[in-house]
XYZ file of C-alpha atoms in Angstrom:
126
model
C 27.964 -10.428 -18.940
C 24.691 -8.174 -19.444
C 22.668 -11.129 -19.460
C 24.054 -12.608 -16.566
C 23.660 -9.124 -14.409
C 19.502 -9.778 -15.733
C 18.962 -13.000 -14.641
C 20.638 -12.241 -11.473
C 18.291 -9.072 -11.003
C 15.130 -11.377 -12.133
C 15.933 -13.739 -9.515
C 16.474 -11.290 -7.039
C 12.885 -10.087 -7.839
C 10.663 -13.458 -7.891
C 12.857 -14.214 -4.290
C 11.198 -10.990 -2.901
C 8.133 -11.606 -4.326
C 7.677 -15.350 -3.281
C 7.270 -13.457 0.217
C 4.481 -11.594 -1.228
C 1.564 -13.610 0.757
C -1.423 -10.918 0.170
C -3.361 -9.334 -2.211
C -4.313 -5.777 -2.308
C -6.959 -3.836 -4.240
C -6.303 0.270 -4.722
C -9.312 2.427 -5.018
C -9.229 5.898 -5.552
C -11.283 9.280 -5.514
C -11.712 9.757 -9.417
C -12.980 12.929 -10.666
C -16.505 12.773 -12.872
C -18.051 15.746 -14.508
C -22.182 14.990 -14.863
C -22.978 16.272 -18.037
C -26.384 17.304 -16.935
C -25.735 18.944 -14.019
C -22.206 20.114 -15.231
C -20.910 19.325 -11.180
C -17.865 17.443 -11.092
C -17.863 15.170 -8.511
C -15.561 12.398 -6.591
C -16.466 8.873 -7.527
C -14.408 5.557 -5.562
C -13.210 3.952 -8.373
C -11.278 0.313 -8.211
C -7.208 1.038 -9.948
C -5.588 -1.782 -8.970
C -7.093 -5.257 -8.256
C -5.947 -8.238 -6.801
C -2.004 -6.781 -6.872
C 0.403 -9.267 -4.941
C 1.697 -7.711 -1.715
C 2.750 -8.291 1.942
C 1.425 -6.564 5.187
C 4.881 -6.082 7.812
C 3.708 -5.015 11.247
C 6.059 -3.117 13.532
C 5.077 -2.444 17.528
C 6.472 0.311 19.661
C 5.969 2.004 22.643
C 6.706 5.801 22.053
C 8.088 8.256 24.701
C 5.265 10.035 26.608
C 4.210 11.304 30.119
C 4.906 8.201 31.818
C 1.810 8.086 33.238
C 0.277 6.184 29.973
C 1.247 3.317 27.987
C 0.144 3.855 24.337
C 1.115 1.371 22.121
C 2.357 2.559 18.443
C 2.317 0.571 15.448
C 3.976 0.855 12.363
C 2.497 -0.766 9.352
C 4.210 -1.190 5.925
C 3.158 -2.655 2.467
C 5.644 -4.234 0.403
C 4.875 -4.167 -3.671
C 6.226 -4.462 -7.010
C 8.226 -0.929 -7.444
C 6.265 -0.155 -10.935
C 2.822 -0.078 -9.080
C 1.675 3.860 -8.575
C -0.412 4.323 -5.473
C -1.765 8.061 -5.050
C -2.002 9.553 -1.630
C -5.416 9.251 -0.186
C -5.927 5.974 -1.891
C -8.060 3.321 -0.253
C -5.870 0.063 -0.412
C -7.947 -2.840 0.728
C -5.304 -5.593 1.754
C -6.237 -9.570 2.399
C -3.359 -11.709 4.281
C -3.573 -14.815 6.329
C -7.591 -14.747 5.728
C -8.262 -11.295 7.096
C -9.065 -8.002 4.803
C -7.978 -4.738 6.203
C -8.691 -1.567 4.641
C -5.975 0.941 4.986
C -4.592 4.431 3.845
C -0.960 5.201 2.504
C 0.715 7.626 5.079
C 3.011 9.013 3.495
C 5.348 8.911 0.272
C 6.354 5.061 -0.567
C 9.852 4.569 -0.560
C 11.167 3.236 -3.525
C 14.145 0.738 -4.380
C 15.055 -1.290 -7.475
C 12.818 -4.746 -6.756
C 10.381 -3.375 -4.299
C 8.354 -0.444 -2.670
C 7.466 0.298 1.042
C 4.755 2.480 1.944
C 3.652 3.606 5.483
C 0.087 2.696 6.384
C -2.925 4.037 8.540
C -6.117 2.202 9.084
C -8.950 3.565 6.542
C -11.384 6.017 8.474
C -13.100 7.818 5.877
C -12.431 9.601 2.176
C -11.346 12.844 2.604
């Protein structure tokens, strides 16, 4: 019956994952000491390459003065639940042809065949 309860949870997973239809790359802010200068400094350096993913977009027009319309829009990436994105990371997504860098938001919420975590367009490293 174990087995069964597997297979079901494999299949689960690859049916998620067949919706997968981007790629991401992670790159982080790695600490490097120089040894001559004994400085440690922040170096980009690439974590995660070429990870399957999807890009969901969500529009929405938030309460304000009325005199305004601002549009807000929610972006989420969808992952395997093993991969470890840290805060701050740049995550460099390609779907449907176009690359996008980004910026995790906020903690990624995690469930038993996949992980969502809230986006921000990339601006800068911190």
């Amino acid at each position: 019956m174990q087995k069964a309860g597997v297979v079901m949870r494999n299949r689960i997973r690859k049916a998620i994952e067949a919706m997968y239809d981007g790629s991401c790359t992670v790159t982080e802010n790695v600490k490097v000491k120089d040894l001559a200068t004994k400085q440690t400094n922040f170096v980009p350096q690439i974590t995660i390459k070429d990870q399957p993913c999807h890009i969901s977009y969500k529009s929405a027009y938030p309460t304000g003065d009325g005199n305004t319309a601002s549009l807000a829009q929610e972006i989420k990436l969808f992952i395997a639940p093993e991969i470890k994105i840290s805060a701050g990371s740049k995550i460099e997504v390609t779907q449907n042809g176009k690359t996008t860098e980004y910026t995790n938001s906020g903690e990624p919420q995690v469930y038993k065949y996949h992980q969502e975590i809230s986006l921000k367009l990339f601006e800068r490293w911190a």
